[in-house]
PDB file of C-alpha atoms in Angstrom:
ATOM      1  CA  UNK Y   1      14.463 177.680 117.941  1.00 65.00           C
ATOM      2  CA  UNK Y   2      14.367 179.433 114.537  1.00 74.00           C
ATOM      3  CA  UNK Y   3      10.887 180.588 113.696  1.00 81.00           C
ATOM      4  CA  UNK Y   4       9.190 179.469 110.518  1.00 90.00           C
ATOM      5  CA  UNK Y   5       9.479 181.704 107.415  1.00 92.00           C
ATOM      6  CA  UNK Y   6       5.803 182.873 107.990  1.00 92.00           C
ATOM      7  CA  UNK Y   7       6.461 183.892 111.487  1.00 93.00           C
ATOM      8  CA  UNK Y   8       9.779 185.485 110.689  1.00 94.00           C
ATOM      9  CA  UNK Y   9       8.138 187.565 108.027  1.00 95.00           C
ATOM     10  CA  UNK Y  10       5.485 188.564 110.535  1.00 95.00           C
ATOM     11  CA  UNK Y  11       8.038 189.609 113.017  1.00 95.00           C
ATOM     12  CA  UNK Y  12      10.011 191.667 110.502  1.00 96.00           C
ATOM     13  CA  UNK Y  13       7.123 193.328 108.777  1.00 97.00           C
ATOM     14  CA  UNK Y  14       5.616 194.035 112.208  1.00 97.00           C
ATOM     15  CA  UNK Y  15       8.617 195.620 113.625  1.00 95.00           C
ATOM     16  CA  UNK Y  16       9.141 197.809 110.524  1.00 96.00           C
ATOM     17  CA  UNK Y  17       5.477 198.939 110.675  1.00 97.00           C
ATOM     18  CA  UNK Y  18       5.779 199.519 114.439  1.00 94.00           C
ATOM     19  CA  UNK Y  19       8.917 201.566 113.804  1.00 92.00           C
ATOM     20  CA  UNK Y  20       7.013 203.812 111.259  1.00 95.00           C
ATOM     21  CA  UNK Y  21       4.156 204.222 113.754  1.00 93.00           C
ATOM     22  CA  UNK Y  22       6.627 205.333 116.495  1.00 92.00           C
ATOM     23  CA  UNK Y  23       8.359 207.739 114.120  1.00 91.00           C
ATOM     24  CA  UNK Y  24       4.876 209.334 113.268  1.00 94.00           C
ATOM     25  CA  UNK Y  25       4.201 209.644 116.874  1.00 93.00           C
ATOM     26  CA  UNK Y  26       7.558 211.249 117.639  1.00 90.00           C
ATOM     27  CA  UNK Y  27       7.260 213.547 114.489  1.00 91.00           C
ATOM     28  CA  UNK Y  28       3.833 214.847 115.754  1.00 93.00           C
ATOM     29  CA  UNK Y  29       5.624 215.985 118.833  1.00 92.00           C
ATOM     30  CA  UNK Y  30       2.472 215.964 120.915  1.00 94.00           C
ATOM     31  CA  UNK Y  31       3.626 213.640 123.660  1.00 91.00           C
ATOM     32  CA  UNK Y  32       5.562 210.275 123.603  1.00 89.00           C
ATOM     33  CA  UNK Y  33       4.370 206.963 124.736  1.00 92.00           C
ATOM     34  CA  UNK Y  34       4.365 206.098 128.515  1.00 93.00           C
ATOM     35  CA  UNK Y  35       7.280 203.745 128.354  1.00 92.00           C
ATOM     36  CA  UNK Y  36       9.437 206.249 126.650  1.00 91.00           C
ATOM     37  CA  UNK Y  37       8.188 209.065 129.098  1.00 92.00           C
ATOM     38  CA  UNK Y  38       9.350 206.871 132.058  1.00 94.00           C
ATOM     39  CA  UNK Y  39      12.730 206.284 130.527  1.00 92.00           C
ATOM     40  CA  UNK Y  40      13.147 210.041 129.796  1.00 90.00           C
ATOM     41  CA  UNK Y  41      12.265 210.935 133.346  1.00 92.00           C
ATOM     42  CA  UNK Y  42      14.843 208.461 134.668  1.00 94.00           C
ATOM     43  CA  UNK Y  43      17.408 209.999 132.324  1.00 92.00           C
ATOM     44  CA  UNK Y  44      16.696 213.532 133.445  1.00 92.00           C
ATOM     45  CA  UNK Y  45      16.837 212.521 137.141  1.00 94.00           C
ATOM     46  CA  UNK Y  46      20.024 210.319 136.951  1.00 94.00           C
ATOM     47  CA  UNK Y  47      21.911 212.081 134.128  1.00 91.00           C
ATOM     48  CA  UNK Y  48      22.596 208.595 132.548  1.00 89.00           C
ATOM     49  CA  UNK Y  49      22.278 208.348 128.735  1.00 89.00           C
ATOM     50  CA  UNK Y  50      18.751 207.605 127.402  1.00 84.00           C
ATOM     51  CA  UNK Y  51      19.809 204.464 125.594  1.00 84.00           C
ATOM     52  CA  UNK Y  52      21.457 202.986 128.931  1.00 90.00           C
ATOM     53  CA  UNK Y  53      18.432 203.723 130.947  1.00 90.00           C
ATOM     54  CA  UNK Y  54      16.221 202.231 128.147  1.00 87.00           C
ATOM     55  CA  UNK Y  55      18.262 199.146 128.219  1.00 88.00           C
ATOM     56  CA  UNK Y  56      18.167 198.698 131.901  1.00 92.00           C
ATOM     57  CA  UNK Y  57      14.376 199.333 132.028  1.00 93.00           C
ATOM     58  CA  UNK Y  58      13.795 196.971 129.290  1.00 91.00           C
ATOM     59  CA  UNK Y  59      15.729 194.138 130.811  1.00 92.00           C
ATOM     60  CA  UNK Y  60      14.017 194.664 134.228  1.00 94.00           C
ATOM     61  CA  UNK Y  61      10.538 194.558 132.589  1.00 94.00           C
ATOM     62  CA  UNK Y  62      11.318 191.389 130.496  1.00 93.00           C
ATOM     63  CA  UNK Y  63      12.845 189.825 133.651  1.00 93.00           C
ATOM     64  CA  UNK Y  64       9.674 190.673 135.629  1.00 93.00           C
ATOM     65  CA  UNK Y  65       7.626 189.273 132.920  1.00 92.00           C
ATOM     66  CA  UNK Y  66       9.460 185.919 133.042  1.00 92.00           C
ATOM     67  CA  UNK Y  67       8.276 185.553 136.651  1.00 92.00           C
ATOM     68  CA  UNK Y  68       4.601 185.385 135.128  1.00 89.00           C
ATOM     69  CA  UNK Y  69       5.832 182.933 132.447  1.00 89.00           C
ATOM     70  CA  UNK Y  70       6.190 185.398 129.542  1.00 90.00           C
ATOM     71  CA  UNK Y  71       9.529 184.415 128.148  1.00 91.00           C
ATOM     72  CA  UNK Y  72      11.696 186.568 125.843  1.00 92.00           C
ATOM     73  CA  UNK Y  73      12.749 185.157 122.492  1.00 92.00           C
ATOM     74  CA  UNK Y  74      14.388 186.304 119.245  1.00 93.00           C
ATOM     75  CA  UNK Y  75      11.613 188.669 118.691  1.00 91.00           C
ATOM     76  CA  UNK Y  76      12.306 190.541 121.882  1.00 92.00           C
ATOM     77  CA  UNK Y  77      15.769 191.476 120.539  1.00 91.00           C
ATOM     78  CA  UNK Y  78      14.739 192.052 116.923  1.00 91.00           C
ATOM     79  CA  UNK Y  79      12.008 194.327 118.142  1.00 91.00           C
ATOM     80  CA  UNK Y  80      14.302 196.540 120.010  1.00 87.00           C
ATOM     81  CA  UNK Y  81      16.879 196.785 117.205  1.00 89.00           C
ATOM     82  CA  UNK Y  82      14.775 196.947 114.130  1.00 91.00           C
ATOM     83  CA  UNK Y  83      12.157 199.337 115.513  1.00 91.00           C
ATOM     84  CA  UNK Y  84      15.072 201.785 116.604  1.00 87.00           C
ATOM     85  CA  UNK Y  85      16.581 201.441 113.194  1.00 90.00           C
ATOM     86  CA  UNK Y  86      13.281 202.064 111.418  1.00 92.00           C
ATOM     87  CA  UNK Y  87      12.506 205.042 113.705  1.00 89.00           C
ATOM     88  CA  UNK Y  88      15.964 206.735 112.843  1.00 88.00           C
ATOM     89  CA  UNK Y  89      15.456 206.185 109.153  1.00 92.00           C
ATOM     90  CA  UNK Y  90      11.945 207.420 109.008  1.00 92.00           C
ATOM     91  CA  UNK Y  91      12.759 210.484 111.251  1.00 89.00           C
ATOM     92  CA  UNK Y  92      15.363 211.343 108.701  1.00 90.00           C
ATOM     93  CA  UNK Y  93      12.718 211.725 105.996  1.00 92.00           C
ATOM     94  CA  UNK Y  94       9.910 213.375 107.810  1.00 91.00           C
ATOM     95  CA  UNK Y  95      10.118 216.389 110.151  1.00 89.00           C
ATOM     96  CA  UNK Y  96       7.724 217.904 112.712  1.00 91.00           C
ATOM     97  CA  UNK Y  97       5.362 220.279 110.872  1.00 93.00           C
ATOM     98  CA  UNK Y  98       4.877 223.842 112.260  1.00 92.00           C
ATOM     99  CA  UNK Y  99       1.198 223.721 111.882  1.00 95.00           C
ATOM    100  CA  UNK Y 100      -0.821 222.117 114.909  1.00 95.00           C
ATOM    101  CA  UNK Y 101      -3.278 220.671 112.507  1.00 95.00           C
ATOM    102  CA  UNK Y 102      -0.538 218.722 110.408  1.00 95.00           C
ATOM    103  CA  UNK Y 103       0.817 217.496 113.751  1.00 95.00           C
ATOM    104  CA  UNK Y 104      -2.562 216.241 114.880  1.00 95.00           C
ATOM    105  CA  UNK Y 105      -2.868 214.420 111.485  1.00 96.00           C
ATOM    106  CA  UNK Y 106       0.494 212.683 111.996  1.00 95.00           C
ATOM    107  CA  UNK Y 107      -0.726 211.683 115.657  1.00 95.00           C
ATOM    108  CA  UNK Y 108      -3.968 210.232 114.327  1.00 95.00           C
ATOM    109  CA  UNK Y 109      -2.260 208.439 111.565  1.00 95.00           C
ATOM    110  CA  UNK Y 110       0.297 206.922 113.975  1.00 95.00           C
ATOM    111  CA  UNK Y 111      -2.363 204.921 115.816  1.00 95.00           C
ATOM    112  CA  UNK Y 112      -3.542 202.451 113.174  1.00 96.00           C
ATOM    113  CA  UNK Y 113       0.139 201.997 112.087  1.00 97.00           C
ATOM    114  CA  UNK Y 114       1.306 201.290 115.695  1.00 96.00           C
ATOM    115  CA  UNK Y 115      -1.660 198.963 116.417  1.00 96.00           C
ATOM    116  CA  UNK Y 116      -0.930 196.884 113.238  1.00 97.00           C
ATOM    117  CA  UNK Y 117       2.700 196.738 113.991  1.00 97.00           C
ATOM    118  CA  UNK Y 118       2.363 195.450 117.463  1.00 96.00           C
ATOM    119  CA  UNK Y 119      -0.335 193.027 116.588  1.00 97.00           C
ATOM    120  CA  UNK Y 120       1.870 191.471 113.739  1.00 97.00           C
ATOM    121  CA  UNK Y 121       4.984 191.122 115.748  1.00 96.00           C
ATOM    122  CA  UNK Y 122       3.295 189.700 118.817  1.00 96.00           C
ATOM    123  CA  UNK Y 123       1.375 187.591 116.534  1.00 95.00           C
ATOM    124  CA  UNK Y 124       4.656 185.943 115.282  1.00 94.00           C
ATOM    125  CA  UNK Y 125       5.025 184.316 118.786  1.00 94.00           C
ATOM    126  CA  UNK Y 126       8.766 184.989 118.741  1.00 94.00           C
ATOM    127  CA  UNK Y 127       8.908 186.983 122.034  1.00 92.00           C
ATOM    128  CA  UNK Y 128       7.659 190.383 123.219  1.00 93.00           C
ATOM    129  CA  UNK Y 129       9.303 193.758 123.619  1.00 92.00           C
ATOM    130  CA  UNK Y 130       9.557 195.159 127.160  1.00 93.00           C
ATOM    131  CA  UNK Y 131       6.312 197.152 127.327  1.00 93.00           C
ATOM    132  CA  UNK Y 132       4.347 194.531 125.731  1.00 95.00           C
ATOM    133  CA  UNK Y 133       5.813 191.835 127.882  1.00 94.00           C
ATOM    134  CA  UNK Y 134       4.955 193.689 130.914  1.00 94.00           C
ATOM    135  CA  UNK Y 135       1.294 194.025 129.788  1.00 95.00           C
ATOM    136  CA  UNK Y 136       0.993 190.349 128.677  1.00 94.00           C
ATOM    137  CA  UNK Y 137       2.348 189.235 132.019  1.00 93.00           C
ATOM    138  CA  UNK Y 138      -0.961 190.198 133.570  1.00 92.00           C
ATOM    139  CA  UNK Y 139      -3.126 188.763 130.781  1.00 91.00           C
ATOM    140  CA  UNK Y 140      -4.888 186.912 132.339  1.00 89.00           C
ATOM    141  CA  UNK Y 141      -6.517 188.000 134.503  1.00 92.00           C
ATOM    142  CA  UNK Y 142      -6.423 191.566 132.989  1.00 94.00           C
ATOM    143  CA  UNK Y 143      -6.942 191.624 129.124  1.00 95.00           C
ATOM    144  CA  UNK Y 144      -4.102 193.002 127.182  1.00 95.00           C
ATOM    145  CA  UNK Y 145      -6.028 196.022 125.920  1.00 94.00           C
ATOM    146  CA  UNK Y 146      -6.322 197.168 129.510  1.00 96.00           C
ATOM    147  CA  UNK Y 147      -3.069 195.900 130.987  1.00 96.00           C
ATOM    148  CA  UNK Y 148      -1.223 197.677 128.304  1.00 96.00           C
ATOM    149  CA  UNK Y 149      -3.053 200.882 129.164  1.00 96.00           C
ATOM    150  CA  UNK Y 150      -1.941 200.361 132.795  1.00 96.00           C
ATOM    151  CA  UNK Y 151       1.619 199.859 131.798  1.00 95.00           C
ATOM    152  CA  UNK Y 152       1.683 202.978 129.463  1.00 96.00           C
ATOM    153  CA  UNK Y 153      -0.179 204.930 132.160  1.00 96.00           C
ATOM    154  CA  UNK Y 154       2.176 204.000 135.021  1.00 96.00           C
ATOM    155  CA  UNK Y 155       5.144 204.765 132.836  1.00 95.00           C
ATOM    156  CA  UNK Y 156       3.749 208.240 131.967  1.00 95.00           C
ATOM    157  CA  UNK Y 157       2.867 209.024 135.571  1.00 97.00           C
ATOM    158  CA  UNK Y 158       6.302 207.791 136.796  1.00 96.00           C
ATOM    159  CA  UNK Y 159       8.129 209.818 134.019  1.00 94.00           C
ATOM    160  CA  UNK Y 160       6.049 212.852 134.749  1.00 96.00           C
ATOM    161  CA  UNK Y 161       6.834 212.773 138.504  1.00 96.00           C
ATOM    162  CA  UNK Y 162      10.563 212.465 137.568  1.00 95.00           C
ATOM    163  CA  UNK Y 163      10.419 215.618 135.333  1.00 93.00           C
ATOM    164  CA  UNK Y 164       9.568 214.358 131.895  1.00 91.00           C
ATOM    165  CA  UNK Y 165       6.832 216.095 129.865  1.00 89.00           C
ATOM    166  CA  UNK Y 166       3.530 214.504 128.724  1.00 92.00           C
ATOM    167  CA  UNK Y 167       1.035 215.695 126.071  1.00 94.00           C
ATOM    168  CA  UNK Y 168      -2.112 214.717 124.262  1.00 94.00           C
ATOM    169  CA  UNK Y 169      -0.201 212.009 122.429  1.00 94.00           C
ATOM    170  CA  UNK Y 170       0.795 210.427 125.744  1.00 95.00           C
ATOM    171  CA  UNK Y 171      -2.825 210.455 126.833  1.00 95.00           C
ATOM    172  CA  UNK Y 172      -3.980 209.001 123.541  1.00 94.00           C
ATOM    173  CA  UNK Y 173      -1.371 206.152 123.820  1.00 95.00           C
ATOM    174  CA  UNK Y 174      -2.662 205.452 127.421  1.00 95.00           C
ATOM    175  CA  UNK Y 175      -6.364 205.318 126.444  1.00 95.00           C
ATOM    176  CA  UNK Y 176      -6.474 204.072 122.916  1.00 95.00           C
ATOM    177  CA  UNK Y 177      -3.522 202.041 121.754  1.00 96.00           C
ATOM    178  CA  UNK Y 178      -4.255 198.919 123.949  1.00 95.00           C
ATOM    179  CA  UNK Y 179      -7.729 198.658 122.460  1.00 96.00           C
ATOM    180  CA  UNK Y 180      -6.493 199.410 119.001  1.00 96.00           C
ATOM    181  CA  UNK Y 181      -3.979 196.630 119.161  1.00 97.00           C
ATOM    182  CA  UNK Y 182      -6.639 194.130 120.456  1.00 96.00           C
ATOM    183  CA  UNK Y 183      -8.934 195.226 117.575  1.00 97.00           C
ATOM    184  CA  UNK Y 184      -6.077 194.749 114.990  1.00 96.00           C
ATOM    185  CA  UNK Y 185      -5.338 191.253 116.568  1.00 96.00           C
ATOM    186  CA  UNK Y 186      -8.987 190.233 116.283  1.00 96.00           C
ATOM    187  CA  UNK Y 187      -9.368 191.449 112.633  1.00 96.00           C
ATOM    188  CA  UNK Y 188      -6.188 189.519 111.643  1.00 95.00           C
ATOM    189  CA  UNK Y 189      -7.166 186.372 113.973  1.00 95.00           C
ATOM    190  CA  UNK Y 190      -3.938 186.677 115.762  1.00 95.00           C
ATOM    191  CA  UNK Y 191      -3.308 185.489 119.392  1.00 94.00           C
ATOM    192  CA  UNK Y 192      -1.014 188.098 121.144  1.00 93.00           C
ATOM    193  CA  UNK Y 193       0.163 185.699 124.001  1.00 90.00           C
ATOM    194  CA  UNK Y 194       3.614 184.299 123.825  1.00 81.00           C
ATOM    195  CA  UNK Y 195       3.519 181.247 126.015  1.00 55.00           C
ATOM    196  CA  UNK Y 196       2.825 178.768 123.226  1.00 47.00           C
ATOM    197  CA  UNK Y 197       4.065 178.156 119.701  1.00 46.00           C
ATOM    198  CA  UNK Y 198       0.844 178.130 117.586  1.00 46.00           C
ATOM    199  CA  UNK Y 199       2.313 175.959 114.844  1.00 49.00           C
ATOM    200  CA  UNK Y 200       3.645 173.444 117.363  1.00 48.00           C
ATOM    201  CA  UNK Y 201       0.296 173.513 119.190  1.00 42.00           C
ATOM    202  CA  UNK Y 202      -1.514 172.850 115.937  1.00 41.00           C
ATOM    203  CA  UNK Y 203       0.662 169.817 115.287  1.00 40.00           C
ATOM    204  CA  UNK Y 204      -0.033 168.187 118.609  1.00 35.00           C
TER     205      UNK Y 204
END
């Protein structure tokens, strides 16, 4: 089903904002998110290209989430493609600063941008990306702000055990991003869950 113009706009804007946030996180070069750390660890261990491992891990997580009735949608695909394109474009404009203070500023700036982007695209109710789907699969009983931390933390630990590096940015994502997304969603009065279409629900 094609989403309404409002939900489509939320999805597209959210993914672009999320992509900018990811680019800021990467440009800070102080540690990636837990999901990417896990994919990188598998890449190091297996020798398979990052994009292939990323695709396989993403499909597995989305499939597992379906077992908990969190189903993919057009937003699942758009998130992966549009975020990736946005990250590439933004990283072509900004570079990693040499000064640690400047990198710390980029890291700090990344969090509100990431939180807003995730809240908007999930709030469009068009389907969740792999990491968010895995977290939403356990909400309930575990609230998203904590289940997301578990997913990111598990990914970081797994990636680290497989040889990937972690940093202060990784720890910040694990501890802060879930609560930040939850706060952004509450401020914008958005429901992050994907099981129901809010517009159809309102009409019934």
